[in-house]
mmCIF file of C-alpha atoms in Angstrom:
data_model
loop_
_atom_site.group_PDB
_atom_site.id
_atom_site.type_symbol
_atom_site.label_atom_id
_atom_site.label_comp_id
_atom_site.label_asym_id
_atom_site.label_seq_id
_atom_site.Cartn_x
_atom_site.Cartn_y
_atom_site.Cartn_z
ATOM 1 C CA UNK A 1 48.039 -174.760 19.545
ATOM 2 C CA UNK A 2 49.086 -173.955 23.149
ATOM 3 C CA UNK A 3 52.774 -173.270 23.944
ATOM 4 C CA UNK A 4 52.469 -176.522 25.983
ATOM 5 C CA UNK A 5 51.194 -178.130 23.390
ATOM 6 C CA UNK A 6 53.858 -176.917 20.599
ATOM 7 C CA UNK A 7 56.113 -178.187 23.324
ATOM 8 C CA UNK A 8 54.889 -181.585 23.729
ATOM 9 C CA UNK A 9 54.538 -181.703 19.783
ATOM 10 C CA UNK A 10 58.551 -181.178 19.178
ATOM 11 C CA UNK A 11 59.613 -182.959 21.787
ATOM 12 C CA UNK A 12 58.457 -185.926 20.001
ATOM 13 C CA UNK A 13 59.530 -185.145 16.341
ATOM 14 C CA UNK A 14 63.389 -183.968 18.251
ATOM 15 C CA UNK A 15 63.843 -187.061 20.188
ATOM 16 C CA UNK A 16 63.266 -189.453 17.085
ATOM 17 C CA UNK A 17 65.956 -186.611 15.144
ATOM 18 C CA UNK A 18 66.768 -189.505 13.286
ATOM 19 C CA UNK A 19 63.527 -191.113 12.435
ATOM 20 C CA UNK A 20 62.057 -188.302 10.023
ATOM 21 C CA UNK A 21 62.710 -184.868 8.926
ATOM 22 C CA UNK A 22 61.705 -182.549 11.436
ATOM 23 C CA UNK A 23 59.006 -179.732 10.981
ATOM 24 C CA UNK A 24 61.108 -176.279 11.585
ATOM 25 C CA UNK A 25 59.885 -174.332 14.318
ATOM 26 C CA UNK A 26 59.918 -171.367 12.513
ATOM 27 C CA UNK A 27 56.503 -172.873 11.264
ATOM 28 C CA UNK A 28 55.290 -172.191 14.819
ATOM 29 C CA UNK A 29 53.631 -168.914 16.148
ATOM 30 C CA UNK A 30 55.321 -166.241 17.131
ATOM 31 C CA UNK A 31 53.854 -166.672 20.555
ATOM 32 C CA UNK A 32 55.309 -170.230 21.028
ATOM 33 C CA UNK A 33 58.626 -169.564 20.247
ATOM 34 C CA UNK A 34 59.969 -168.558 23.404
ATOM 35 C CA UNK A 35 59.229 -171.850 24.586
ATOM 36 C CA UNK A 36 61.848 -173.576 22.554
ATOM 37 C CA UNK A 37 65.683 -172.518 22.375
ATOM 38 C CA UNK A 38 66.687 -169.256 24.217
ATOM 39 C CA UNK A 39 70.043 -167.842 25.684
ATOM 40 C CA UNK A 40 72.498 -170.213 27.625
ATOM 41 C CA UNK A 41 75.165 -170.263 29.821
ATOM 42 C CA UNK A 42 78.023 -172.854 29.829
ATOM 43 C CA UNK A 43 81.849 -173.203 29.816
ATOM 44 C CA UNK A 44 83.932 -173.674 26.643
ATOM 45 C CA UNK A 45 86.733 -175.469 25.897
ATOM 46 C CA UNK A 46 89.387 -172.592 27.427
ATOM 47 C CA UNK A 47 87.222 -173.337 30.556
ATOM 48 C CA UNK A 48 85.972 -170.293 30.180
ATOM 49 C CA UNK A 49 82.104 -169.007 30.388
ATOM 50 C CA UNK A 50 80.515 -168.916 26.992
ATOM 51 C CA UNK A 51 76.818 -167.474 26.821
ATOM 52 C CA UNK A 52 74.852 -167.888 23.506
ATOM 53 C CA UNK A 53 74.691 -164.455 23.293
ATOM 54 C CA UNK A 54 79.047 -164.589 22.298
ATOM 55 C CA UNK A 55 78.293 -166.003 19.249
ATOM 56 C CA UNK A 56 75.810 -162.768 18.401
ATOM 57 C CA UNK A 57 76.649 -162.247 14.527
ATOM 58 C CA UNK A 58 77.154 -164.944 13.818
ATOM 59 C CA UNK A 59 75.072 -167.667 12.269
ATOM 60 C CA UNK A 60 75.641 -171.245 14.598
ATOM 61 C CA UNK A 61 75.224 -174.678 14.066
ATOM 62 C CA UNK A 62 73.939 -176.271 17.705
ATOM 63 C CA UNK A 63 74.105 -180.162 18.263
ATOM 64 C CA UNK A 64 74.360 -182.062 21.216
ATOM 65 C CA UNK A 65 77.012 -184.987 21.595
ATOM 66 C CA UNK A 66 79.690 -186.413 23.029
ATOM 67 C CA UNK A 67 83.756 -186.508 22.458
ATOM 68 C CA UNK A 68 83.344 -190.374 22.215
ATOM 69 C CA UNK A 69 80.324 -190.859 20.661
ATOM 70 C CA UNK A 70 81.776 -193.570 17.908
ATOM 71 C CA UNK A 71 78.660 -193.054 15.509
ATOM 72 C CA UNK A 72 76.127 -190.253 15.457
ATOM 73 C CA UNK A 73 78.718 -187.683 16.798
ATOM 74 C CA UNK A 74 81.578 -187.936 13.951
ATOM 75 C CA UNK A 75 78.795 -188.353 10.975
ATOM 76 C CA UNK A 76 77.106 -185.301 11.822
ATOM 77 C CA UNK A 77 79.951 -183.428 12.487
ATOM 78 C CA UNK A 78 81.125 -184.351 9.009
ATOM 79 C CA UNK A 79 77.834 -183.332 7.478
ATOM 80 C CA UNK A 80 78.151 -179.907 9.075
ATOM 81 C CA UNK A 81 81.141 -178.734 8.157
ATOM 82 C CA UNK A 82 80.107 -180.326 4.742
ATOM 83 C CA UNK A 83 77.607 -177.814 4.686
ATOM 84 C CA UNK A 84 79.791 -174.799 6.381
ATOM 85 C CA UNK A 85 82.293 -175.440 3.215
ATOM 86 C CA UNK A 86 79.534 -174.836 0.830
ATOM 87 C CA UNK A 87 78.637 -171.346 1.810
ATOM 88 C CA UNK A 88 82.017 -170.046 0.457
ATOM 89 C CA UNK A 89 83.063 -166.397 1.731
ATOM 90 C CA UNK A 90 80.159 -166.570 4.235
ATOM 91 C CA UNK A 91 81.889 -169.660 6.433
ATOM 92 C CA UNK A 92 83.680 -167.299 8.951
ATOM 93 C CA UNK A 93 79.940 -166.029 9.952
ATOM 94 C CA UNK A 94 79.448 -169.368 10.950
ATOM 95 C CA UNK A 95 79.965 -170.984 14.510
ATOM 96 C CA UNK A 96 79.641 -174.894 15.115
ATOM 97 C CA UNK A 97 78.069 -175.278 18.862
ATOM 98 C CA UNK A 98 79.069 -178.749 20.453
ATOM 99 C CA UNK A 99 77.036 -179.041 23.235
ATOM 100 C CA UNK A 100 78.391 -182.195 25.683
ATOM 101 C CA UNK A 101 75.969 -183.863 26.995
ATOM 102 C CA UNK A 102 78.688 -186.327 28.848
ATOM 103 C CA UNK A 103 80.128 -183.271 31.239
ATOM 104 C CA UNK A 104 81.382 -185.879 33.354
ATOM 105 C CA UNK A 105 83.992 -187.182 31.034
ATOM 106 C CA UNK A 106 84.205 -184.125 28.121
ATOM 107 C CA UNK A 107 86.114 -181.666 30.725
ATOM 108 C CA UNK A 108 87.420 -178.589 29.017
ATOM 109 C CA UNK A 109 90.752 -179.717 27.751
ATOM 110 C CA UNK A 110 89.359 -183.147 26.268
ATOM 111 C CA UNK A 111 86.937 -180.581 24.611
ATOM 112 C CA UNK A 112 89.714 -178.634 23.459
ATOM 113 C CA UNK A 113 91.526 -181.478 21.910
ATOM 114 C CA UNK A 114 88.710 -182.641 20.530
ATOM 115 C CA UNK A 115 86.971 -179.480 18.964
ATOM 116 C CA UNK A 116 90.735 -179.206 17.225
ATOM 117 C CA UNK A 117 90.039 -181.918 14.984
ATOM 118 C CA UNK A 118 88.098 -180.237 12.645
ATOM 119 C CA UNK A 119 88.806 -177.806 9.934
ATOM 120 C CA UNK A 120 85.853 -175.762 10.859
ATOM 121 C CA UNK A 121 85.180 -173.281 13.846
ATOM 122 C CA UNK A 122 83.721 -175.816 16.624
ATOM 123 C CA UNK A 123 83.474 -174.418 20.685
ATOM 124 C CA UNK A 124 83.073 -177.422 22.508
ATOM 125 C CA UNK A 125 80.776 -176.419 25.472
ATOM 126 C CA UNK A 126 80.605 -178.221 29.370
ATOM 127 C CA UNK A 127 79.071 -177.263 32.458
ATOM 128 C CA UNK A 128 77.635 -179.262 35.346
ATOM 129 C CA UNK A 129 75.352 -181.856 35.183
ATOM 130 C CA UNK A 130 72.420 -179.408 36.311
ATOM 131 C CA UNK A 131 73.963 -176.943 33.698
ATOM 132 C CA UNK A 132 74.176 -179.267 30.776
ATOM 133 C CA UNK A 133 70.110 -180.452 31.406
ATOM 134 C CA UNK A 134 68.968 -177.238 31.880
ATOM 135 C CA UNK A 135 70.130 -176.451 28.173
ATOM 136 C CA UNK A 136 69.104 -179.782 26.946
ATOM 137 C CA UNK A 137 65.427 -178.914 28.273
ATOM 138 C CA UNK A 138 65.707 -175.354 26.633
ATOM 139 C CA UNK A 139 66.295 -177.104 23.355
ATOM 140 C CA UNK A 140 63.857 -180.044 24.098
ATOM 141 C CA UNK A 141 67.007 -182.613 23.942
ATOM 142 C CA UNK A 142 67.599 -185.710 25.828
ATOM 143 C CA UNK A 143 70.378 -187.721 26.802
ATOM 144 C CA UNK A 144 70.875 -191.077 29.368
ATOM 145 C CA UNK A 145 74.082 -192.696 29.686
ATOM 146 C CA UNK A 146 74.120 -196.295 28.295
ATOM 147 C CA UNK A 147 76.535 -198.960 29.790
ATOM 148 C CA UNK A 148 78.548 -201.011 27.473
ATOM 149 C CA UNK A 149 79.605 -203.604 30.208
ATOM 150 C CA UNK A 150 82.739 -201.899 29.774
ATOM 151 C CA UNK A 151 84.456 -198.956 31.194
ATOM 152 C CA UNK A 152 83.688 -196.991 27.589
ATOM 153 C CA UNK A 153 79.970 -196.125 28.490
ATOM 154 C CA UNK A 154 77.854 -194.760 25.373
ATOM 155 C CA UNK A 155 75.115 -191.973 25.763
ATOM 156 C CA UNK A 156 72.331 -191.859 24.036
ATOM 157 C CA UNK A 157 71.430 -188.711 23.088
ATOM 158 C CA UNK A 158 68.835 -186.325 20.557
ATOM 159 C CA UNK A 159 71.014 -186.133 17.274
ATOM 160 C CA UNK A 160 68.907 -182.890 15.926
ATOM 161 C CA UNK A 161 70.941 -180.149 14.085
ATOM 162 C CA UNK A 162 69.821 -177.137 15.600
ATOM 163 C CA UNK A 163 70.693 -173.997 13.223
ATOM 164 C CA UNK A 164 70.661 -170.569 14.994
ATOM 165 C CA UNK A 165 70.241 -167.139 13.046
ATOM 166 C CA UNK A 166 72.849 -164.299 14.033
ATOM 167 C CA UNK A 167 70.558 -162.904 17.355
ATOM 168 C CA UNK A 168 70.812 -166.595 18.730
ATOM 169 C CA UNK A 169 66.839 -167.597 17.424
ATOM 170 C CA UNK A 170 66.266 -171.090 16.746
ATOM 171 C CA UNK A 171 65.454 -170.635 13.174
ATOM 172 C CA UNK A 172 64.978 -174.650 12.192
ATOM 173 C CA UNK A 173 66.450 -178.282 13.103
ATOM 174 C CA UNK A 174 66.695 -181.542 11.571
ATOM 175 C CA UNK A 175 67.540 -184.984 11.847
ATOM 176 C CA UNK A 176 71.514 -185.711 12.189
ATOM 177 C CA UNK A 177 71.890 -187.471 8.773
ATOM 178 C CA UNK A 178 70.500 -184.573 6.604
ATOM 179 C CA UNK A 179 72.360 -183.694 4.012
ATOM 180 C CA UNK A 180 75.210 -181.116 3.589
ATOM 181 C CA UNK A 181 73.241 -179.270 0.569
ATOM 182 C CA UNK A 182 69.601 -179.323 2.559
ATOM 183 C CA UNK A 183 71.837 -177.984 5.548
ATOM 184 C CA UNK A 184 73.813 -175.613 3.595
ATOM 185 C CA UNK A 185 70.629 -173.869 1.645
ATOM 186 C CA UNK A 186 69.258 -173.603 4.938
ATOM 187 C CA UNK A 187 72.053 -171.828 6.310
ATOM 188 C CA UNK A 188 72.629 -169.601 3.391
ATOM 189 C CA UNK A 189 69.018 -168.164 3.738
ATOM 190 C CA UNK A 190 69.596 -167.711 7.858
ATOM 191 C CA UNK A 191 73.340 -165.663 6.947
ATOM 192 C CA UNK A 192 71.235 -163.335 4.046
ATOM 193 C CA UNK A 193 68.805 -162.697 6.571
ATOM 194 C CA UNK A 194 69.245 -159.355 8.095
ATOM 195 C CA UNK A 195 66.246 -159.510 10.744
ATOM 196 C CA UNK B 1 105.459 -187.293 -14.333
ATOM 197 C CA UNK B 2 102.148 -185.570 -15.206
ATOM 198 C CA UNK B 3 100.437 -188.543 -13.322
ATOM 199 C CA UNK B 4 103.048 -188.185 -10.304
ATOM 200 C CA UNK B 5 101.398 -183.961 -10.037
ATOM 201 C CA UNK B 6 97.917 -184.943 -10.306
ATOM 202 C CA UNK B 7 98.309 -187.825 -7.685
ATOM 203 C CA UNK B 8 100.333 -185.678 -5.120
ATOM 204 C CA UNK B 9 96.990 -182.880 -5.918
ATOM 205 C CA UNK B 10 94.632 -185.221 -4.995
ATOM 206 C CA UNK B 11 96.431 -186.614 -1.987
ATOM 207 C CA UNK B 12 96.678 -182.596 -0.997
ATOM 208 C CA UNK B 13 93.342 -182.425 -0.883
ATOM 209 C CA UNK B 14 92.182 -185.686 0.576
ATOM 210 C CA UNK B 15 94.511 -184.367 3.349
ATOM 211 C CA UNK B 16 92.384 -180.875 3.218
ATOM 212 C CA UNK B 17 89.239 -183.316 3.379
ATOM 213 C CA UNK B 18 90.385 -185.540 6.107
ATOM 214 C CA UNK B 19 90.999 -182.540 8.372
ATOM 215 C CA UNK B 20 87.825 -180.445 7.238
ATOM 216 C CA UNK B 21 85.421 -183.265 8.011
ATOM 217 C CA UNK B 22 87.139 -184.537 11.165
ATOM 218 C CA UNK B 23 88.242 -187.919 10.292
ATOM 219 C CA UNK B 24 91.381 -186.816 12.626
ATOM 220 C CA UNK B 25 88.630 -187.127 15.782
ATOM 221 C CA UNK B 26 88.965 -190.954 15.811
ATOM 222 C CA UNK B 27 91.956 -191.603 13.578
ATOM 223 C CA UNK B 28 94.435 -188.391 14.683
ATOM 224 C CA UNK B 29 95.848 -185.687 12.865
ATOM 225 C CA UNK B 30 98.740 -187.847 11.130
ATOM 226 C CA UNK B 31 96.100 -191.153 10.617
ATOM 227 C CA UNK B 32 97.953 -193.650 13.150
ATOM 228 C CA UNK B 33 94.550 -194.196 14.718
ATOM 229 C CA UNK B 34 95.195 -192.276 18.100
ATOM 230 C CA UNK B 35 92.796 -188.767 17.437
ATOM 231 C CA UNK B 36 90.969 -188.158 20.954
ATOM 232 C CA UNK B 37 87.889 -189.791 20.626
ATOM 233 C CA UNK B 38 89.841 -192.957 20.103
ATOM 234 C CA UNK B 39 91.292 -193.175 23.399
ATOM 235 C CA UNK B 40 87.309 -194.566 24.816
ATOM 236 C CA UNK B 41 86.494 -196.330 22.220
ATOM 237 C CA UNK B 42 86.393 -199.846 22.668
ATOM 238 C CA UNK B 43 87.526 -200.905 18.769
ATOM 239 C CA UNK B 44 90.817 -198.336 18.241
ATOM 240 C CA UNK B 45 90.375 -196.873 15.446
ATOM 241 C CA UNK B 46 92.766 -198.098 12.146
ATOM 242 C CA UNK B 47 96.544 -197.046 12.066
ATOM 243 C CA UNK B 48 95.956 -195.765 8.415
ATOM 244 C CA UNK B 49 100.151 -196.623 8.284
ATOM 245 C CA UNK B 50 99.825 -200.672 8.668
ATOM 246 C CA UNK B 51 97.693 -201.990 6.001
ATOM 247 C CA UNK B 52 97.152 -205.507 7.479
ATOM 248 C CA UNK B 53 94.582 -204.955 9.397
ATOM 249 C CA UNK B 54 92.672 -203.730 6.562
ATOM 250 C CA UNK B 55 89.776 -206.617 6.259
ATOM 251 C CA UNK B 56 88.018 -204.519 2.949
ATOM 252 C CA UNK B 57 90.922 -204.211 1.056
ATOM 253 C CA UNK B 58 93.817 -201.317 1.183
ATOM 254 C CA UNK B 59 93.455 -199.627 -1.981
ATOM 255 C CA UNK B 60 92.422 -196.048 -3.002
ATOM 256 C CA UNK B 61 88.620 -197.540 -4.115
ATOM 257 C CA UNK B 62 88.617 -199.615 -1.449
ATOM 258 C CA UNK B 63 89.548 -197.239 1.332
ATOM 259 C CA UNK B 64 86.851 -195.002 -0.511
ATOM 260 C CA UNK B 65 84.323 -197.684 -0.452
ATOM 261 C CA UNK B 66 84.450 -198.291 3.315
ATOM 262 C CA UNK B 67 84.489 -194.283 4.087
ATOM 263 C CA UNK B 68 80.839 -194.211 2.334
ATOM 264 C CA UNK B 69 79.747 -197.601 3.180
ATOM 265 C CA UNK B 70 81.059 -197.744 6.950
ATOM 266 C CA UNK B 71 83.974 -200.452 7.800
ATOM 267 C CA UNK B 72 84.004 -202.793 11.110
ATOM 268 C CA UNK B 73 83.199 -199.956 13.861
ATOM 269 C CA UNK B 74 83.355 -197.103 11.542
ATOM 270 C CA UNK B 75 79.915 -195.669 10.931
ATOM 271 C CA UNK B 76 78.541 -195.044 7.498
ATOM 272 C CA UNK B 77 79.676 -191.408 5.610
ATOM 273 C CA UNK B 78 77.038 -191.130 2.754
ATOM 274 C CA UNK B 79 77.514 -187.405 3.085
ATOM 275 C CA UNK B 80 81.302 -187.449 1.112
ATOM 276 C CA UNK B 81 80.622 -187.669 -1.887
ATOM 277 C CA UNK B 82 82.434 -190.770 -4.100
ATOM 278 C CA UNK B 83 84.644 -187.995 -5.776
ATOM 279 C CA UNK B 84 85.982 -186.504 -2.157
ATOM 280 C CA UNK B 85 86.209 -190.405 -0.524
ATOM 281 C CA UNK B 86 88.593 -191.154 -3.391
ATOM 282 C CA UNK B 87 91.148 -188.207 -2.718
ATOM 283 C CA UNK B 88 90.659 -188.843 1.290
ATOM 284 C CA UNK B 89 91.238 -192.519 0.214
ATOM 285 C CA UNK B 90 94.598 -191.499 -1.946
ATOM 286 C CA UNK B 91 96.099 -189.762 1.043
ATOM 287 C CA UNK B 92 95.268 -192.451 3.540
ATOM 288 C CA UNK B 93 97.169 -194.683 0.515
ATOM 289 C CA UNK B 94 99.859 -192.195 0.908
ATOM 290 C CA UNK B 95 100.405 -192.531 4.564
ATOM 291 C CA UNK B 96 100.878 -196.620 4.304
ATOM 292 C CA UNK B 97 104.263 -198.085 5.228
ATOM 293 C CA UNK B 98 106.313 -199.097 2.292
ATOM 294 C CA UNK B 99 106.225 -202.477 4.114
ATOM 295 C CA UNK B 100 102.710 -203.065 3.276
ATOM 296 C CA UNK B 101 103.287 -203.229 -0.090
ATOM 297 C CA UNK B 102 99.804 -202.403 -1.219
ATOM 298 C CA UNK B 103 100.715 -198.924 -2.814
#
């Protein structure tokens, strides 16, 4: 398979994240890889520069939402740090990665207010519009802004749960509603990993 | 008085739950409905303290029911299990006013 073609292949299975359970990439050659994830640079919620490469060490959970997403967002939040609470000891090597993909609205301090709401480790993480898509096309994610005919637009967005091993590799993803023990298994095997 | 402990436990960690899982995004750190997401949305989320809004009931099982099966707006949470909806569900019970007179 090409590196185009590996491309092309996830892009499909990522933007339906909630339609079936995602092959990991790790299945893919070691050639094709580089094609899919990769180091980032975007501001957290101290407004602050964050690159990927901060959270070295650490194991990270990366999804893409928005502060007031009233669905997809909170449930998959809830199955993550379901999962993070099952790892025991190991939970402060993990790192919860919320990527916004509404910049325009989830400014730094609404970020910060919001990434406060949970009882795990979450940085919330903005940029500029250009910023934001550039990441989104690392990780082969999409979002467009849907109007509710009221001011409280929606976005609809790729609900994949990326999971990220402790050099920042995109070790495996899957669809927002998997479960906190598939999550958490995965997880455990990406934190005993010394690689 | 044995009961009154293992009720005031469970509401303990229901609370522990509730803030672990991030019900406090939509319905705030003390449950009156005004966590930061809620602000945009265009249903508020519920004021856990004024149970008459409550369309599915006000109860411990109830409340429980409608975390796993999704109430109004609220989205499904399949994820929490029955066992951890009932002990978010007895703190949200905990937080009504003595008004609503469903505790």
């Amino acid at each position: 398979m090409t590196r185009l073609a590996a491309a092309a292949a996830l892009v499909a299975v990522v933007a339906c994240g909630a339609c079936g359970k995602a092959e990991p990439p790790a299945g893919l050659r070691e050639a094709d890889r580089p094609a899919f994830g990769g180091d980032f640079t975007l501001t957290n919620q101290d407004d602050r520069p964050f690159r990927l490469q901060d959270a070295r060490g650490k194991a990270a959970f990366l999804f893409f939402g928005y502060t007031s997403c009233p669905d997809m967002c909170p449930v998959t939040m809830s199955r993550i740090a379901g999962a993070i609470g099952r790892v025991g000891k190991a939970a402060p090597d993990v790192v919860t990665l919320f990527v916004s993909v509404d910049p325009e609205r989830d400014t730094p301090p609404v970020l910060k207010e919001y990434v406060a709401s949970f009882g795990i480790p979450v940085i919330g993480l903005t940029g500029s519009d250009d910023q934001v898509r550039r990441v989104q096309s690392q990780y082969h994610a999409s979002a467009q802004g849907v109007s509710t005919g009221t001011s409280n637009y929606l976005v609809n967005h790729t609900s994949a749960i990326f999971l990220l091993d402790r050099q920042g590799r995109l070790r495996q993803y899957f669809k927002y509603d998997e479960s906190p023990e598939i999550l958490a298994a995965a997880l455990r095997a990406v934190l005993d990993d010394q690689s | 008085m044995l009961l009154a402990v293992a009720c005031a436990g469970s509401e303990e960690r229901g609370r522990r739950l509730y803030q672990e899982r991030g019900c406090a995004v939509c319905h705030g750190a003390t449950g009156r409905g005004d966590g930061p997401s809620a602000r945009r949305l265009d249903v508020r989320p519920r004021d856990f303290a004024s149970t008459a809004g409550y369309t599915q009931g006000a109860s411990r099982d109830d409340i429980a029911a409608s975390i796993r099966r999704g109430a109004g707006a609220m989205p499904p949470f399949r994820d929490i299990s029955d066992a951890e909806a009932k002990e978010i569900a007895a703190w949200i019970v905990s937080l009504h006013r003595p008004s609503g007179g469903t505790r």
